[in-house]
Amino acid sequence: MIYSDRVVPSDELFEKTGKRNSSPIPCMKNDMSNYEMMGLFGKYDFDAFKLHLQGIHKDFSEVIYKGRKMKIKGKRYHHNSTVIYL
């Protein structure tokens, strides 16, 4: 996989306390399949996409991707990567 993009994990709790500074994580953007869209959202959402993050990450609920803060709608772990659905 080519991890050419970067994403910064974020969480409202950590931002309010100011205890955690996150560094960018290598990631790769992919489109979601129709089955994934229907299983996750129950409808077709063509603005939705998934990010493959390098490594296992469990401690955040939002990400900053290309300057936009986005909530994670789903998370899955696959071998040594984390797949998040946005």
Short mmCIF file of C-alpha atoms in Angstrom, two decimals:
data_model
loop_
_atom_site.label_atom_id
_atom_site.label_comp_id
_atom_site.label_asym_id
_atom_site.label_seq_id
_atom_site.Cartn_x
_atom_site.Cartn_y
_atom_site.Cartn_z
CA MET A 1 0.00 0.00 0.00
CA ILE A 2 1.13 3.53 -0.70
CA TYR A 3 0.63 5.73 2.36
CA SER A 4 1.19 9.09 0.65
CA ASP A 5 -1.36 11.21 2.61
CA ARG A 6 -1.26 12.27 6.26
CA VAL A 7 -4.02 12.48 8.86
CA VAL A 8 -3.92 13.96 12.37
CA PRO A 9 -5.94 12.15 15.04
CA SER A 10 -8.07 14.42 17.17
CA ASP A 11 -10.50 14.08 20.06
CA GLU A 12 -12.65 16.69 21.79
CA LEU A 13 -11.69 15.44 25.25
CA PHE A 14 -7.96 15.77 24.56
CA GLU A 15 -8.38 19.21 22.98
CA LYS A 16 -10.21 20.57 26.05
CA THR A 17 -7.60 19.29 28.50
CA GLY A 18 -4.67 20.04 26.19
CA LYS A 19 -2.80 16.95 27.35
CA ARG A 20 -2.16 15.36 23.99
CA ASN A 21 -0.43 16.63 20.88
CA SER A 22 -0.94 14.26 17.97
CA SER A 23 1.53 13.79 15.17
CA PRO A 24 0.50 13.03 11.58
CA ILE A 25 -0.13 9.38 10.72
CA PRO A 26 0.59 8.01 7.22
CA CYS A 27 -2.63 7.03 5.45
CA MET A 28 -4.11 6.08 2.08
CA LYS A 29 -7.54 7.21 0.82
CA ASN A 30 -9.92 4.76 -0.89
CA ASP A 31 -13.52 4.92 -2.05
CA MET A 32 -16.12 2.82 -0.25
CA SER A 33 -17.88 -0.01 -2.02
CA ASN A 34 -21.66 -0.02 -2.35
CA TYR A 35 -21.86 -2.85 0.19
CA GLU A 36 -19.83 -0.89 2.73
CA MET A 37 -22.02 2.19 2.26
CA MET A 38 -25.24 0.24 2.74
CA GLY A 39 -23.88 -1.71 5.71
CA LEU A 40 -22.51 1.33 7.50
CA PHE A 41 -24.96 4.11 6.63
CA GLY A 42 -28.03 2.28 5.34
CA LYS A 43 -27.98 4.48 2.23
CA TYR A 44 -25.66 5.47 -0.58
CA ASP A 45 -23.40 8.36 0.45
CA PHE A 46 -21.01 9.12 -2.39
CA ASP A 47 -19.15 11.75 -0.34
CA ALA A 48 -18.04 9.06 2.14
CA PHE A 49 -14.61 7.47 1.89
CA LYS A 50 -12.25 5.32 3.93
CA LEU A 51 -8.70 5.85 5.10
CA HIS A 52 -6.18 3.09 5.70
CA LEU A 53 -3.91 4.19 8.56
CA GLN A 54 -0.53 2.58 8.99
CA GLY A 55 -0.50 0.71 12.32
CA ILE A 56 -3.16 -0.02 14.95
CA HIS A 57 -4.82 3.10 16.43
CA LYS A 58 -7.66 2.89 18.98
CA ASP A 59 -7.70 6.12 20.99
CA PHE A 60 -9.41 8.82 18.90
CA SER A 61 -12.88 9.61 17.53
CA GLU A 62 -12.11 12.41 15.07
CA VAL A 63 -9.43 13.16 12.50
CA ILE A 64 -8.17 16.22 10.68
CA TYR A 65 -7.75 15.32 7.01
CA LYS A 66 -6.68 17.97 4.49
CA GLY A 67 -7.61 20.77 6.89
CA ARG A 68 -11.13 19.47 7.67
CA LYS A 69 -12.14 17.97 11.01
CA MET A 70 -14.23 14.81 10.45
CA LYS A 71 -15.96 12.38 12.80
CA ILE A 72 -15.23 8.68 12.40
CA LYS A 73 -18.34 6.72 11.43
CA GLY A 74 -16.73 3.31 11.61
CA LYS A 75 -13.42 1.65 12.42
CA ARG A 76 -11.94 -1.73 11.50
CA TYR A 77 -8.57 -3.36 12.12
CA HIS A 78 -6.93 -5.30 9.30
CA HIS A 79 -3.52 -6.98 9.78
CA ASN A 80 -1.21 -4.07 10.75
CA SER A 81 -3.48 -1.24 9.64
CA THR A 82 -6.58 0.57 10.84
CA VAL A 83 -9.39 1.34 8.41
CA ILE A 84 -11.58 4.30 9.36
CA TYR A 85 -14.77 5.26 7.55
CA LEU A 86 -15.48 8.99 7.19
#
